[in-house]
């Protein structure tokens, strides 16, 4: 395939998926939350033009779609890193010193609360209210994998290991 | 009072329940003005400001706005606990508020200031926590200052519930919550039509009409400019409120005097142009009715509605009357006639409108209402702005000696003046059309059938053996409902009058902020009173208008009339936002713009294969820079899919072959880019 | 189809007949995170190699001489996971890794011997416990709701049915009418487990009497309280029980549609609930004409999108409707006008999980546990500085002492060792709840007793805190949480929580005055009384309850500018304990401010005027000589 065609076809395929997702939920405005969830799974975040498109096809104002997308913590309007590192800061984790882990991770990756994703788009570090795995506090989740009884040192080791793997 | 009358006890006094929807209404009926930010009788109950909290015996503290009246409830509204909570709520708002009050546009009628005083705030115990957000100047009609927002949501509910638009909404959460247009863009970049009703309900200075006072004052101070004013009908029943004039007090003469003192060279009446509108629009309606074409006819004098139709109902644009609004008819006519008459250059004639409306500011800037970049109407001032200019000049409005309007454009009939109220345009057109149809003078000029308060009224009239079915709508949510009926083919109306603002122009966002619904009723009543006191009541009787046709315009609906008094519309569906860019080369080199519908129906009919085949063809032939390909959502041609749009031309039942050959044809013969509305008059006059 | 394809009577009989050897691997979130899936895989492999007849699927007719191997939901003892239970001996192996499996197979499953090193050791007595019967953590609990959770395979509807599942639903649909169902629930005295403790029967009755033919049942699985995971465990461990509860609720109010709203942070619960719904549909328990009653009931699982406030009924409804999850004023109550303005009942997961038992055994049996006004049992998530963390269930009325000291096995210090004098507080009820002091150890845990001391059952998180905990910081933690999770709608919650947080920051950072404390109380009270929804109304509880019970902590910060727990950095002043300092100079090198001086092998000193209180010295010191930070 021609090199120039590939991105256009990829966009087309994505667009088709977008239509598929909308159809799966009957293009019903009440299904906005699951639609956005499915789209985020597909795109890993919610691009603005996709949200516009959703608004048009559900026949609701763009401002409403934007309002819903910004209300729920799970929706991201900016792309996230390949590895989303979520540190639990629920009560149990907090009293078992989760914050020093967060500080260690941010220091290692040169991130802040405002700047949550590394420039190479490899890592996003964020906190989450409670993962409900309090028995393992403090808990760290990288994408879908849960790591319990975390320490700042182990957390940094995990990151380093992923980075080393990615560099290969 | 009957035996089974039911009561609620408010501060020890029994208050009868008489159909009130909530305790707040009962408490206010009892003469206690509980403060609120987020309660509006015309909007849904929101319950967020927490100022109307009351103590209900046995139930504790509840919001009065959201509690339905039940017989026997015992309510306290001013206990120490409630007073403290109200005070804290206001202090909390003030701790997160831009307190530049003296320079705020809303300083004179700020509800936050008023409530703070009433609940007894003397100091704020809490820390200032505001993070400054940038102001939004993108709209020509409204300025949005998020730093003054109290998040009562009145604007959001007004925009979605009454206006059916939803141009603004709540975004983010918690302390970051803000009222924003979609994606945090500017108001001028989204679906806002500039009606300004949001500003009308905003309790603070977070949404205010955009002022053009400085520009007007500069023009007035410039000796090389001749500055003339046109005053819209509704202004005369609103301005007095700013100067505490009694209801029904005719302020027109003093307004003219004030404008003259401010330096205007002449003061005219938009009513004159409204009379012209009646004749042009009435004639247009009779022509369409006779031909059975483009019916129902929608009125077009409301710029909020026109923009709404362009954005949301492009398929109905042929049904809109092609008449310009009275403001624009006035501008184009005066700028055409006066320079010659007075021997001045067009550029030195400045037309300033005094309007009850914020959308008129946008309308005056439309490129089609300008000659070589020189606008027909230079500036638009709202009623509020005029009041401020009068104040600012130190004029004592109440003691001004009334002066007369200037002729000929200062003469209007009662038909033109009632344009300012919902139903007025219809009635004025009926006064014209009925005489045209029957050929006989009307026995009575009053058409009570079309008057009223409801946001959606219907009337059926028998005129000269013909049945006319009319709809009168105000509020764009109602307009949307009617427009959808028309699109669906279920509407039987012949003429539909649409005004964006509740009550029509008298309820425009440029008017003084209404204290309550009674203000609107009073303005409407005053406007019909103006009609009564005017010497003439039918547009066709306006001898200056007749003279204008005779000496200048020629025939009603003729070519010159069309050139100056009519316009054309264009779809403003925000195309770029609805599409996904698939292939976009250098915009400077783009020759053909293609949109492929990938809606469900087209997809099932093979649109995907066409798209893929076409992309392949483009790449294989090295046309990437010449063609801009986008996938689109739906061209509403589902039965005839697959649908492809090429340079604005919609092709149905496409195949890959037909699309490729069309593409080649377009590439050989490209349109100038970007596509512009087709040239010519466009109004149907054939010129 | 006449009715469900599985006959519970028949299936239960078959299960009873089997009663053979069985290995259960806990697959709750905690154990999965610790590698229980690998354990399960290794078991299958090694057992096969050892020539055992491995039975992976539930067989209604029993598995004879085969060894059934299955996973289960959370067994509760999360900290000791992965957990492996061997039946019929009821041996509990703890902290099992895949490497231990070969030994378990050869020693226990083949050889019939116990692998001693995998047994739980009671930390106080140092005794090894063979199984739950000997472990105080389990012994002292009363597991009714959690009974099957941690035993049956949550992904196998047949096993649930074999344990009597869907019999209560059959009874409700086949033998009872709506009023009958509501009456039994009312008589049981069941109160909502989601927080407020509203009588469930009264809620149902309010929806039942509505004449609207369309009604909804919603299961609130948006368990947002940090430190709570009871609902998660139930949904993961016994999803069919929740479905059955919803079916009975639907019978009770006349609903034909329901939603299970699960918090997005619980992907496993979402997956298991979805599978359970699909299986129940396939088996005919969900669908049309249930048990020949003519009534239909269908369920949909909806995943939340990350908003704590959606645990509030009206916000949850808004979320299902595709809107921002902002609460609306009540009235109208959801029972009158809920989802799509139709009568709707919203019950918490644990509440619904109680329902089948109440219908099967009757109201009186249910009332035999718990107290007069809070009947039944309650699950708690026991976490924090406590020896045994995990999911527990006790009758209402059990004391704090029983829960923390006996079941929890005592308070631990920061290194995890039991510290008999370490108990400082228990935070109960999450961000809506309050803190309890050691002098309330004998307080019975029930709705009304807790409310009387300014706390609440909430959803049941119990976080134990030791003496090294700063209660002002704890209050701040919760305030930051509610502040962040406030929907932003009503003024008192949105701005009030922000200001409460700012006031707490003043205290923590040494700017507090006597007025700060009084303003905290005044504002807290206003937010409590005046907020629109439950989130706002309860948001000040952590502050107000700590101000009440731990006022000394606040006063120390405000008047002495000191945090004796050493958690508040701005008030901390590290000092070097000369007796411990070896003079190694590590801290001197670590200090970014150059505040530490001292000769080699001589005790070092910190210059208070230069110290920026970053704590680098304490981290660097290998001898624990840096104190007070």
Coordinates of N, CA, C and O in Angstrom, one line a residue, chain C residues 389-515:
Chain C
X389 N -6.3 -7.2 57.7 CA -7.2 -6.4 56.9 C -8.0 -7.3 56.0 O -7.6 -8.4 55.7
X390 N -9.2 -6.8 55.6 CA -10.0 -7.6 54.7 C -11.5 -7.3 54.8 O -11.9 -6.3 55.4
X391 N -12.2 -8.2 54.3 CA -13.7 -8.1 54.2 C -14.3 -8.9 55.3 O -14.1 -10.1 55.4
X392 N -15.1 -8.3 56.2 CA -15.7 -9.0 57.3 C -17.2 -8.8 57.4 O -17.7 -7.9 56.8
X393 N -17.8 -9.7 58.1 CA -19.3 -9.5 58.3 C -19.6 -9.8 59.7 O -19.2 -10.9 60.2
X394 N -20.3 -8.9 60.4 CA -20.7 -9.1 61.8 C -22.2 -8.7 61.9 O -22.7 -7.9 61.1
X395 N -22.8 -9.2 62.9 CA -24.2 -8.7 63.2 C -24.1 -7.2 63.6 O -23.2 -6.8 64.2
X396 N -25.1 -6.4 63.2 CA -25.2 -5.1 63.7 C -25.2 -5.2 65.3 O -25.8 -6.1 65.8
X397 N -24.6 -4.2 65.9 CA -24.5 -4.2 67.3 C -23.2 -4.8 67.9 O -22.9 -4.6 69.1
X398 N -22.4 -5.4 67.0 CA -21.1 -5.9 67.5 C -20.3 -4.6 67.8 O -20.5 -3.5 67.3
X399 N -19.4 -4.7 68.8 CA -18.7 -3.5 69.2 C -17.5 -3.3 68.4 O -17.0 -4.2 67.7
X400 N -17.0 -2.1 68.5 CA -15.8 -1.7 67.8 C -14.6 -2.5 68.3 O -13.8 -2.9 67.5
X401 N -14.7 -2.8 69.6 CA -13.6 -3.6 70.1 C -13.5 -5.0 69.5 O -12.4 -5.4 69.1
X402 N -14.7 -5.6 69.3 CA -14.8 -6.9 68.7 C -14.2 -6.8 67.3 O -13.4 -7.7 66.9
X403 N -14.5 -5.8 66.6 CA -14.1 -5.7 65.2 C -12.6 -5.4 65.0 O -11.9 -6.1 64.3
X404 N -12.2 -4.4 65.8 CA -10.8 -3.9 65.6 C -9.8 -4.8 66.3 O -8.8 -5.2 65.7
X405 N -10.1 -5.1 67.5 CA -9.1 -5.8 68.3 C -9.2 -7.3 68.1 O -8.2 -8.0 68.1
X406 N -10.4 -7.9 68.0 CA -10.5 -9.3 67.9 C -10.5 -9.8 66.5 O -9.6 -10.6 66.1
X407 N -11.4 -9.3 65.7 CA -11.4 -9.8 64.3 C -10.2 -9.2 63.6 O -9.4 -9.9 62.9
X408 N -10.0 -7.9 63.8 CA -8.9 -7.3 63.2 C -7.5 -7.7 63.7 O -6.5 -7.4 63.1
X409 N -7.5 -8.3 64.9 CA -6.3 -8.8 65.5 C -5.4 -7.7 66.0 O -4.2 -7.9 66.3
X410 N -5.9 -6.5 66.3 CA -5.1 -5.5 66.9 C -4.6 -4.4 66.0 O -4.5 -4.6 64.8
X411 N -4.2 -3.3 66.6 CA -3.6 -2.2 65.8 C -2.1 -2.4 65.6 O -1.4 -3.0 66.4
X412 N -1.7 -2.0 64.4 CA -0.3 -2.2 64.1 C 0.4 -0.8 64.0 O -0.2 0.2 63.8
X413 N 1.7 -0.9 64.2 CA 2.5 0.3 64.0 C 2.9 0.5 62.5 O 2.4 -0.3 61.7
X414 N 3.7 1.5 62.2 CA 4.0 1.7 60.8 C 4.7 0.6 60.1 O 4.7 0.5 58.9
X415 N 5.4 -0.3 60.9 CA 6.1 -1.4 60.3 C 5.2 -2.6 60.2 O 5.7 -3.6 59.7
X416 N 4.0 -2.6 60.7 CA 3.1 -3.7 60.6 C 3.1 -4.6 61.8 O 2.4 -5.6 61.8
X417 N 3.8 -4.2 62.9 CA 3.8 -5.1 64.1 C 2.7 -4.6 65.0 O 2.4 -3.4 65.1
X418 N 2.1 -5.6 65.7 CA 1.0 -5.2 66.6 C 1.5 -4.3 67.7 O 2.6 -4.5 68.3
X419 N 0.8 -3.2 67.9 CA 1.1 -2.3 69.0 C -0.1 -2.1 69.9 O -1.1 -1.5 69.5
X420 N 0.0 -2.7 71.0 CA -1.2 -2.8 71.9 C -1.7 -1.4 72.3 O -2.8 -1.2 72.6
X421 N -0.8 -0.4 72.3 CA -1.2 0.9 72.8 C -1.3 1.8 71.6 O -1.4 3.0 71.7
X422 N -1.3 1.3 70.4 CA -1.2 2.1 69.2 C -2.5 2.7 68.7 O -2.5 3.6 67.9
X423 N -3.6 2.2 69.3 CA -4.9 2.6 68.7 C -5.2 4.1 68.9 O -5.3 4.6 70.0
X424 N -5.4 4.8 67.8 CA -5.8 6.2 68.0 C -7.2 6.4 67.5 O -8.0 7.1 68.2
X425 N -7.6 5.9 66.4 CA -8.9 6.2 65.9 C -9.4 5.2 64.8 O -8.5 4.5 64.3
X426 N -10.7 5.1 64.6 CA -11.2 4.4 63.5 C -12.1 5.4 62.7 O -12.9 6.1 63.2
X427 N -11.8 5.4 61.4 CA -12.6 6.2 60.6 C -13.7 5.3 60.0 O -13.3 4.3 59.4
X428 N -14.9 5.7 60.2 CA -16.0 4.8 59.7 C -16.9 5.6 58.7 O -17.2 6.7 58.9
X429 N -17.3 4.9 57.6 CA -18.2 5.5 56.7 C -17.6 6.4 55.7 O -18.3 7.2 55.0
X430 N -16.3 6.4 55.5 CA -15.7 7.1 54.4 C -15.8 8.6 54.6 O -16.0 9.1 55.7
X431 N -15.8 9.3 53.4 CA -15.9 10.7 53.4 C -17.1 11.3 54.0 O -17.2 12.5 54.3
X432 N -18.2 10.5 54.2 CA -19.4 10.9 54.8 C -19.4 10.7 56.3 O -20.3 11.1 57.0
X433 N -18.5 9.9 56.7 CA -18.5 9.4 58.1 C -17.7 10.2 59.0 O -17.4 11.4 58.8
X434 N -17.4 9.6 60.1 CA -16.6 10.3 61.2 C -15.6 9.4 61.8 O -15.4 8.3 61.4
X435 N -14.9 10.0 62.7 CA -13.8 9.3 63.4 C -14.2 8.9 64.8 O -14.8 9.7 65.5
X436 N -13.9 7.7 65.2 CA -14.3 7.2 66.5 C -13.0 7.1 67.4 O -11.9 6.7 66.8
X437 N -13.1 7.3 68.7 CA -11.9 7.3 69.5 C -11.9 6.0 70.3 O -12.9 5.3 70.4
X438 N -10.7 5.8 71.0 CA -10.6 4.5 71.8 C -11.7 4.4 72.9 O -12.1 3.3 73.2
X439 N -12.1 5.6 73.4 CA -13.1 5.4 74.5 C -14.5 5.0 73.9 O -15.4 4.8 74.7
X440 N -14.6 4.9 72.6 CA -15.9 4.4 72.1 C -15.7 3.0 71.6 O -16.6 2.5 70.9
X441 N -14.7 2.3 72.2 CA -14.5 0.9 71.8 C -15.7 0.0 72.0 O -15.9 -1.0 71.3
X442 N -16.5 0.3 73.0 CA -17.6 -0.5 73.3 C -18.9 0.0 72.7 O -20.0 -0.5 73.0
X443 N -18.8 0.9 71.8 CA -20.0 1.4 71.1 C -20.5 0.3 70.2 O -19.7 -0.3 69.4
X444 N -21.8 0.0 70.3 CA -22.3 -1.0 69.3 C -22.3 -0.4 67.9 O -22.7 0.8 67.7
X445 N -21.9 -1.1 66.9 CA -21.9 -0.6 65.5 C -23.3 -0.8 65.0 O -23.7 -2.0 64.6
X446 N -24.1 0.2 65.0 CA -25.4 0.2 64.3 C -25.7 1.6 63.8 O -25.1 2.5 64.2
X447 N -26.7 1.7 63.0 CA -27.1 3.0 62.4 C -27.2 4.1 63.4 O -26.6 5.1 63.3
X448 N -28.0 3.8 64.5 CA -28.4 4.9 65.4 C -27.3 5.2 66.3 O -27.1 6.4 66.6
X449 N -26.6 4.2 66.9 CA -25.5 4.5 67.8 C -24.4 5.3 67.1 O -23.9 6.3 67.7
X450 N -24.1 4.9 65.9 CA -23.1 5.7 65.2 C -23.5 7.1 64.9 O -22.7 8.0 65.1
X451 N -24.7 7.3 64.5 CA -25.2 8.6 64.2 C -25.1 9.5 65.5 O -24.8 10.6 65.4
X452 N -25.4 8.8 66.6 CA -25.4 9.6 67.9 C -24.0 10.2 68.2 O -23.9 11.1 69.0
X453 N -23.0 9.6 67.7 CA -21.6 10.1 67.9 C -21.1 10.8 66.7 O -19.9 11.1 66.6
X454 N -21.9 11.2 65.8 CA -21.5 12.0 64.7 C -20.8 11.3 63.6 O -20.2 11.8 62.7
X455 N -21.0 9.9 63.6 CA -20.4 9.1 62.5 C -21.6 8.5 61.7 O -22.8 8.7 62.1
X456 N -21.3 7.7 60.8 CA -22.4 6.9 60.2 C -21.8 5.6 59.6 O -20.6 5.5 59.4
X457 N -22.7 4.6 59.4 CA -22.3 3.3 58.9 C -21.7 3.6 57.5 O -20.7 2.9 57.1
X458 N -22.3 4.5 56.8 CA -21.9 4.7 55.4 C -22.0 3.4 54.7 O -22.8 2.6 54.9
X459 N -21.1 3.2 53.7 CA -21.1 2.0 53.0 C -20.3 0.9 53.8 O -20.3 -0.2 53.4
X460 N -19.6 1.3 54.8 CA -19.0 0.3 55.7 C -17.5 0.2 55.7 O -16.9 -0.8 56.0
X461 N -16.8 1.3 55.3 CA -15.4 1.3 55.3 C -14.9 1.5 56.8 O -15.5 2.4 57.5
X462 N -14.0 0.7 57.3 CA -13.5 0.9 58.6 C -12.0 1.0 58.5 O -11.3 0.1 58.2
X463 N -11.5 2.2 58.7 CA -10.0 2.4 58.5 C -9.5 2.7 59.9 O -9.8 3.7 60.6
X464 N -8.6 1.8 60.3 CA -8.0 1.9 61.6 C -6.7 2.7 61.5 O -6.0 2.6 60.6
X465 N -6.6 3.6 62.5 CA -5.4 4.5 62.5 C -4.6 4.4 63.8 O -5.2 4.4 64.9
X466 N -3.3 4.4 63.6 CA -2.5 4.3 64.8 C -2.0 5.7 65.3 O -2.4 6.7 64.8
X467 N -1.2 5.7 66.4 CA -0.8 6.9 67.0 C 0.0 7.8 66.1 O 0.1 9.0 66.4
X468 N 0.5 7.3 65.1 CA 1.4 8.1 64.2 C 0.5 8.8 63.1 O 1.0 9.3 62.1
X469 N -0.8 8.8 63.4 CA -1.7 9.4 62.4 C -2.1 10.8 62.9 O -2.5 11.0 64.1
X470 N -2.0 11.8 62.1 CA -2.5 13.2 62.4 C -3.9 13.3 62.0 O -4.2 13.2 60.8
X471 N -4.8 13.5 62.9 CA -6.2 13.6 62.6 C -6.6 14.8 61.8 O -7.6 14.8 61.0
X472 N -5.8 15.9 61.9 CA -6.1 17.0 61.0 C -5.8 16.6 59.6 O -6.6 17.0 58.7
X473 N -4.7 15.9 59.4 CA -4.4 15.5 58.0 C -5.5 14.5 57.5 O -5.8 14.5 56.3
X474 N -6.0 13.7 58.4 CA -7.0 12.7 58.0 C -8.3 13.5 57.5 O -8.8 13.3 56.5
X475 N -8.6 14.5 58.3 CA -9.8 15.3 58.0 C -9.5 16.0 56.6 O -10.4 16.1 55.7
X476 N -8.3 16.5 56.4 CA -7.9 17.2 55.2 C -8.0 16.2 54.0 O -8.5 16.5 52.9
X477 N -7.6 15.0 54.3 CA -7.6 14.0 53.2 C -9.1 13.8 52.7 O -9.3 13.8 51.5
X478 N -10.0 13.6 53.6 CA -11.4 13.4 53.2 C -12.0 14.7 52.6 O -12.7 14.6 51.6
X479 N -11.6 15.8 53.1 CA -12.1 17.1 52.6 C -11.6 17.3 51.2 O -12.3 17.8 50.3
X480 N -10.4 16.9 51.0 CA -9.8 17.1 49.6 C -10.6 16.2 48.7 O -10.9 16.5 47.5
X481 N -10.9 15.0 49.2 CA -11.7 14.0 48.4 C -13.0 14.6 48.0 O -13.4 14.7 46.8
X482 N -13.8 15.0 49.0 CA -15.2 15.5 48.7 C -15.1 16.8 47.9 O -16.0 17.0 47.0
X483 N -14.1 17.6 48.1 CA -14.0 18.8 47.4 C -13.8 18.5 45.9 O -14.4 19.1 45.0
X484 N -12.9 17.5 45.7 CA -12.6 17.1 44.3 C -13.8 16.4 43.7 O -14.1 16.5 42.5
X485 N -14.6 15.7 44.5 CA -15.7 14.9 43.9 C -17.0 15.7 43.9 O -18.0 15.2 43.5
X486 N -17.0 16.9 44.5 CA -18.3 17.7 44.5 C -18.7 17.9 43.1 O -17.8 18.1 42.2
X487 N -20.0 17.8 42.8 CA -20.4 18.0 41.4 C -20.3 19.4 41.0 O -20.3 19.7 39.8
X488 N -20.2 20.3 41.9 CA -20.1 21.7 41.6 C -21.4 22.4 41.4 O -21.4 23.6 41.0
X489 N -22.5 21.7 41.7 CA -23.8 22.4 41.5 C -24.2 23.4 42.5 O -24.4 24.6 42.2
X490 N -24.3 22.9 43.8 CA -24.8 23.9 44.8 C -23.7 24.6 45.5 O -22.6 24.1 45.7
X491 N -24.0 25.8 45.8 CA -23.0 26.8 46.3 C -22.3 26.3 47.6 O -21.1 26.3 47.7
X492 N -23.1 25.8 48.5 CA -22.5 25.4 49.8 C -21.5 24.3 49.7 O -20.5 24.3 50.3
X493 N -21.8 23.3 48.8 CA -20.9 22.2 48.7 C -19.7 22.6 47.9 O -18.5 22.4 48.2
X494 N -19.9 23.2 46.7 CA -18.8 23.6 45.8 C -17.9 24.5 46.5 O -16.6 24.3 46.5
X495 N -18.4 25.6 47.0 CA -17.5 26.6 47.5 C -17.2 26.3 49.0 O -16.1 26.6 49.5
X496 N -18.1 25.7 49.7 CA -17.9 25.4 51.1 C -16.8 24.4 51.3 O -16.0 24.6 52.2
X497 N -16.8 23.3 50.5 CA -15.8 22.3 50.7 C -14.4 22.9 50.4 O -13.4 22.6 51.0
X498 N -14.4 23.8 49.4 CA -13.1 24.4 49.0 C -12.6 25.3 50.2 O -11.4 25.2 50.5
X499 N -13.5 26.0 50.8 CA -13.1 26.8 51.9 C -12.7 26.0 53.2 O -11.8 26.4 53.9
X500 N -13.5 24.9 53.4 CA -13.1 24.1 54.5 C -11.7 23.5 54.3 O -10.9 23.4 55.2
X501 N -11.4 23.1 53.1 CA -10.1 22.6 52.8 C -9.0 23.7 53.0 O -8.0 23.5 53.6
X502 N -9.3 24.9 52.6 CA -8.4 26.0 52.8 C -8.1 26.3 54.3 O -7.0 26.6 54.7
X503 N -9.2 26.2 55.1 CA -9.1 26.4 56.5 C -8.2 25.3 57.1 O -7.4 25.5 58.0
X504 N -8.4 24.0 56.7 CA -7.6 22.9 57.2 C -6.2 23.1 56.8 O -5.2 22.8 57.6
X505 N -6.0 23.6 55.6 CA -4.6 23.9 55.2 C -3.9 25.0 56.1 O -2.8 24.9 56.4
X506 N -4.7 25.9 56.5 CA -4.2 26.9 57.4 C -3.7 26.2 58.7 O -2.7 26.6 59.2
X507 N -4.5 25.3 59.2 CA -4.2 24.6 60.4 C -2.9 23.8 60.2 O -1.9 23.9 61.0
X508 N -2.9 23.1 59.1 CA -1.8 22.1 58.8 C -0.5 22.9 58.5 O 0.6 22.4 58.9
X509 N -0.6 24.1 57.9 CA 0.6 24.8 57.6 C 0.9 25.9 58.6 O 1.8 26.8 58.3
X510 N 0.3 25.8 59.7 CA 0.8 26.7 60.8 C 0.2 28.1 60.8 O 0.6 29.0 61.5
X511 N -0.9 28.3 60.0 CA -1.5 29.7 59.9 C -2.7 29.7 60.7 O -3.4 30.8 60.7
X512 N -3.1 28.6 61.4 CA -4.4 28.6 62.1 C -4.5 29.5 63.3 O -3.4 29.7 63.9
X513 N -5.7 30.0 63.6 CA -5.9 30.7 64.8 C -7.2 30.2 65.4 O -7.8 29.3 64.9
X514 N -7.5 30.7 66.6 CA -8.8 30.3 67.2 C -10.0 30.5 66.3 O -10.9 29.7 66.2
X515 N -9.9 31.6 65.5 CA -11.0 31.9 64.5 C -11.1 30.8 63.5 O -12.2 30.5 63.0

